Structure formats: C-alpha cells, structure tokens
Short mmCIF file of C-alpha atoms in Angstrom, two decimals:
data_model
loop_
_atom_site.label_atom_id
_atom_site.label_comp_id
_atom_site.label_asym_id
_atom_site.label_seq_id
_atom_site.Cartn_x
_atom_site.Cartn_y
_atom_site.Cartn_z
CA MET E 1 16.04 -10.83 -0.73
CA ASP E 2 11.90 -10.64 0.36
CA GLY E 3 11.13 -7.19 1.52
CA LEU E 4 13.62 -3.64 1.72
CA LEU E 5 16.33 -2.94 2.54
CA LEU E 6 16.59 1.00 2.40
CA GLU E 7 20.28 3.06 3.43
CA GLY E 8 20.30 6.84 3.20
CA LEU E 9 17.31 8.38 3.37
CA PRO E 10 16.03 11.21 5.10
CA GLY E 11 14.96 10.16 9.03
CA VAL E 12 16.04 6.08 8.25
CA PRO E 13 19.18 4.82 10.71
CA ARG E 14 21.59 4.26 8.34
CA GLN E 15 20.73 0.36 7.30
CA LEU E 16 17.02 -0.28 7.17
CA ARG E 17 15.68 -3.49 6.47
CA ILE E 18 11.56 -4.48 6.16
CA ASP E 19 10.93 -8.02 6.16
CA VAL E 20 7.56 -9.23 4.57
CA GLY E 21 4.74 -9.53 6.83
CA GLU E 22 6.19 -6.55 8.90
CA GLN E 23 4.37 -2.88 8.55
CA ARG E 24 6.78 -0.43 10.35
CA ALA E 25 6.09 3.29 10.05
CA LEU E 26 8.48 5.78 8.50
CA VAL E 27 8.29 9.83 10.10
CA VAL E 28 10.03 12.67 8.35
CA ASP E 29 10.54 16.03 8.56
CA ASP E 30 7.52 17.02 5.75
CA ALA E 31 5.31 16.23 3.13
CA ALA E 32 7.71 16.79 0.54
CA THR E 33 10.68 14.26 2.15
CA ALA E 34 7.05 11.77 2.38
CA ARG E 35 6.71 12.26 -0.82
CA HIS E 36 10.25 12.27 -1.87
CA CYS E 37 10.85 8.90 0.25
CA ALA E 38 8.31 7.44 -1.19
CA ASP E 39 8.88 8.42 -4.70
CA LEU E 40 12.10 6.56 -4.33
CA ILE E 41 10.75 3.51 -3.01
CA ALA E 42 8.78 2.99 -5.50
CA GLY E 43 11.41 3.76 -8.59
CA ILE E 44 9.51 6.93 -9.79
CA ASP E 45 12.68 9.07 -8.05
CA GLU E 46 16.18 7.59 -9.48
CA ALA E 47 17.89 6.93 -6.38
CA THR E 48 21.05 8.76 -6.14
CA ASP E 49 24.80 7.01 -5.63
CA ASP E 50 24.63 7.29 -1.47
CA VAL E 51 20.94 6.13 -1.07
CA LEU E 52 20.41 1.97 -1.62
CA VAL E 53 16.70 0.95 -2.15
CA LYS E 54 16.22 -2.88 -3.08
CA ALA E 55 13.04 -3.64 -2.86
CA GLY E 56 13.02 -7.95 -3.05
CA GLY E 57 10.08 -8.27 -5.52
CA ALA E 58 7.54 -5.83 -7.28
CA VAL E 59 7.36 -2.15 -4.77
CA ARG E 60 3.55 -0.48 -5.40
CA LEU E 61 2.60 2.92 -4.05
CA VAL E 62 -0.85 3.79 -2.70
CA ALA E 63 -1.13 7.30 -2.67
CA ALA E 64 -2.78 9.44 0.08
CA GLU E 65 -6.29 9.99 -1.08
CA GLY E 66 -6.12 6.86 -3.15
CA GLY E 67 -5.68 7.24 -6.38
CA LEU E 68 -8.45 5.04 -7.86
CA LEU E 69 -9.44 5.18 -11.05
CA PRO E 70 -13.32 7.73 -10.81
CA HIS E 71 -14.77 5.93 -14.13
CA LEU E 72 -14.54 2.58 -13.56
CA THR E 73 -16.47 1.50 -9.55
CA VAL E 74 -14.00 -0.31 -6.98
CA LEU E 75 -14.35 -3.89 -7.92
CA GLY E 76 -13.23 -2.15 -10.98
CA ASN E 77 -10.62 -0.36 -9.71
CA VAL E 78 -9.54 -3.70 -7.83
CA VAL E 79 -9.67 -5.67 -10.74
CA HIS E 80 -7.20 -3.73 -13.01
CA GLY E 81 -4.45 -3.50 -10.34
CA HIS E 82 -4.37 -7.79 -11.26
CA THR E 83 -1.05 -8.56 -13.24
CA VAL E 84 -0.84 -11.96 -14.35
CA THR E 85 1.72 -14.69 -13.57
CA HIS E 86 -0.27 -17.66 -15.49
CA ARG E 87 -2.78 -17.97 -18.28
CA VAL E 88 -6.08 -16.85 -16.25
CA THR E 89 -10.02 -16.29 -17.30
CA LYS E 90 -11.57 -12.44 -16.84
CA LYS E 91 -13.88 -14.39 -14.37
CA ALA E 92 -11.35 -15.59 -12.42
CA VAL E 93 -9.80 -12.44 -12.08
CA ALA E 94 -13.01 -10.77 -10.85
CA GLU E 95 -13.49 -13.47 -8.79
CA GLU E 96 -10.73 -13.22 -7.10
CA SER E 97 -10.22 -9.59 -6.71
CA ARG E 98 -13.71 -10.12 -4.77
CA VAL E 99 -11.85 -11.62 -2.40
CA THR E 100 -9.17 -9.59 -1.69
CA ALA E 101 -11.32 -6.46 -1.63
CA THR E 102 -14.10 -8.94 0.52
CA ARG E 103 -11.05 -9.32 2.64
CA CYS E 104 -10.26 -5.27 2.69
CA GLY E 105 -13.87 -4.31 4.18
CA LEU E 106 -14.86 -3.17 0.72
CA GLU E 107 -17.41 -5.97 0.33
CA ASP E 108 -21.21 -3.66 0.94
CA VAL E 109 -18.85 -0.50 -1.50
CA LEU E 110 -18.35 -3.21 -5.47
CA ASP E 111 -20.19 -1.51 -7.36
CA ARG E 112 -20.31 1.84 -6.39
CA TYR E 113 -17.37 4.62 -8.09
CA PRO E 114 -14.68 6.33 -5.00
CA HIS E 115 -16.64 10.27 -5.70
CA GLU E 116 -19.67 8.21 -3.25
CA ILE E 117 -17.60 6.21 -1.13
CA THR E 118 -15.86 7.18 1.83
CA PRO E 119 -12.18 8.14 2.41
CA GLY E 120 -10.67 5.52 4.02
CA ARG E 121 -12.92 3.21 1.69
CA ARG E 122 -10.60 5.02 -0.87
CA ARG E 123 -7.86 3.76 1.19
CA LEU E 124 -8.78 0.32 0.76
CA ALA E 125 -9.89 -0.08 -2.64
CA ALA E 126 -5.79 1.63 -2.76
CA VAL E 127 -4.88 -1.55 -0.89
CA ALA E 128 -6.94 -4.56 -2.45
CA ARG E 129 -5.94 -3.33 -6.15
CA ALA E 130 -1.63 -3.31 -4.46
CA LEU E 131 -2.52 -6.14 -3.33
CA ARG E 132 -3.54 -7.96 -6.82
CA ALA E 133 0.04 -7.84 -7.64
CA HIS E 134 1.57 -9.67 -5.56
CA PRO E 135 3.93 -7.06 -4.69
CA ALA E 136 6.63 -7.71 -2.19
CA VAL E 137 6.90 -4.00 -0.86
CA ILE E 138 3.23 -1.61 -0.23
CA VAL E 139 4.04 1.95 0.74
CA LEU E 140 1.72 4.02 1.71
CA GLU E 141 1.25 7.53 1.82
CA ASP E 142 -0.61 9.66 4.06
CA ALA E 143 -1.55 12.63 4.86
CA PRO E 144 -3.53 15.29 7.85
CA GLY E 145 -7.20 15.12 8.00
CA LEU E 146 -8.01 11.13 6.22
CA PRO E 147 -8.51 8.33 8.16
CA THR E 148 -5.54 6.89 9.22
CA TRP E 149 -3.41 3.28 8.09
CA GLY E 150 -3.23 1.82 11.77
CA SER E 151 -7.27 2.25 11.32
CA LEU E 152 -8.73 0.96 8.70
CA LEU E 153 -6.24 -1.97 7.91
CA ARG E 154 -7.65 -4.35 9.62
CA PHE E 155 -4.29 -6.88 9.46
CA ASP E 156 -5.61 -10.59 11.68
CA HIS E 157 -8.19 -10.12 8.97
CA ASN E 158 -7.04 -9.81 5.71
CA PRO E 159 -4.02 -12.39 5.37
CA GLU E 160 -2.62 -11.25 2.25
CA LEU E 161 -2.30 -8.55 4.38
CA TRP E 162 0.75 -10.27 5.00
CA SER E 163 1.96 -11.39 1.96
CA ALA E 164 3.93 -8.04 1.64
CA ALA E 165 6.07 -5.66 3.78
CA LEU E 166 4.49 -2.30 4.28
CA LEU E 167 5.79 0.72 4.78
CA LEU E 168 3.67 3.60 6.46
CA ILE E 169 5.29 7.13 5.47
CA THR E 170 4.11 9.57 7.54
CA THR E 171 4.68 13.50 9.46
CA ASP E 172 3.21 12.55 11.90
CA PRO E 173 4.18 10.16 14.16
CA ALA E 174 0.27 10.02 15.82
CA ARG E 175 -0.81 8.52 12.55
CA THR E 176 1.37 6.14 13.53
CA THR E 177 -0.84 2.71 15.41
CA GLY E 178 -0.70 0.09 14.59
CA PHE E 179 3.17 0.35 12.56
CA ARG E 180 6.00 -0.32 14.45
CA LEU E 181 8.25 2.76 14.20
CA VAL E 182 11.34 2.86 12.53
CA THR E 183 13.16 4.91 15.08
CA ASP E 184 17.88 5.82 14.42
#
C-alpha cells in the first residue's frame, strides 16, 4: 500500500485512505487532539487496539514551527534530513538537498540560520528536510498565527511534493486552503 490508511482517529471517518500525491486536511477540535493524531500517525505515540495507522513507507512529521536545528544553516538542516538509500558523496547529497530547497523556494536563504529567516521560510525548510528522507507520508502540524501551509507550498513548482501523501492537521477549517478536507 502506498500512502496512508487511518481508522479510529478523532475527526476521521470510519476509514480514511490518502494516496501518494494527495493533499488532505484533517480538522480536529483542539490543539491537544491535533498533537495526539500527529504523534499517532508519525509513530511517536502507540496506537490502541481500536486505532489503525498504516503507512506505505516512512512518515515524516513537520512541526508547526519547523523544528529546525538552530546550529545548522537552512541548507545544513535540509542535508540533515537526507536518508541514504545508496552510496553517495557528501557533495552529491548537498547538491540534491540544494535542489530540493530551491524547489521549496529557499534558494535565497540557504546560508542563513533558522533565527534569521521568517516563520514561513522555517516551515518550508522543514518540508524540504522531510522530502530528503523520501517519505511515503508527510504530516504537517498547523498553528494559528503562522502562514498557512496552502499559501507556502508550491505544488505546481515542486514535483517532490507529489511523491508523498500530505496530511495537514489543524483546528481551523479556514487554514485548509489548497488541501482537500477530510469529511465524515
């Protein structure tokens, strides 16, 4: 199975399947439920017997604030996410990471540190880092006061975004623009 299969999560219909290349949004009641759902899908929390989370490969969680390592530059953070699938030189990894970061709109901030860039750019850097791991699923956490994911992600400019199932978890339906809403 490619993508993600969910059953028994709060706010999720009886069964929800998100295929690779789909962008879906799950609206839940509160931030604690959003965090719990994200942690279950990412495998951080243990699922109970009445909950099923099945992913077709690696799952990467992108924290609302980005979760970047402060001592690394933007490029360094993206390189840090690279998962080795075959022997490759550091130079090749850096170049591949540079391409991914550029597709995410970060070409002008690659040598800056997280505290030197905007919250929106930190979020994009976290997505670029997640993409370097070649995941089947990317879970996007949301938070009020930050730019919406729909306003940041450039699906038409970044073919790598189509290589994973994207699930946005939020408490505000107004922040789901660009994603297909999960409904009961």
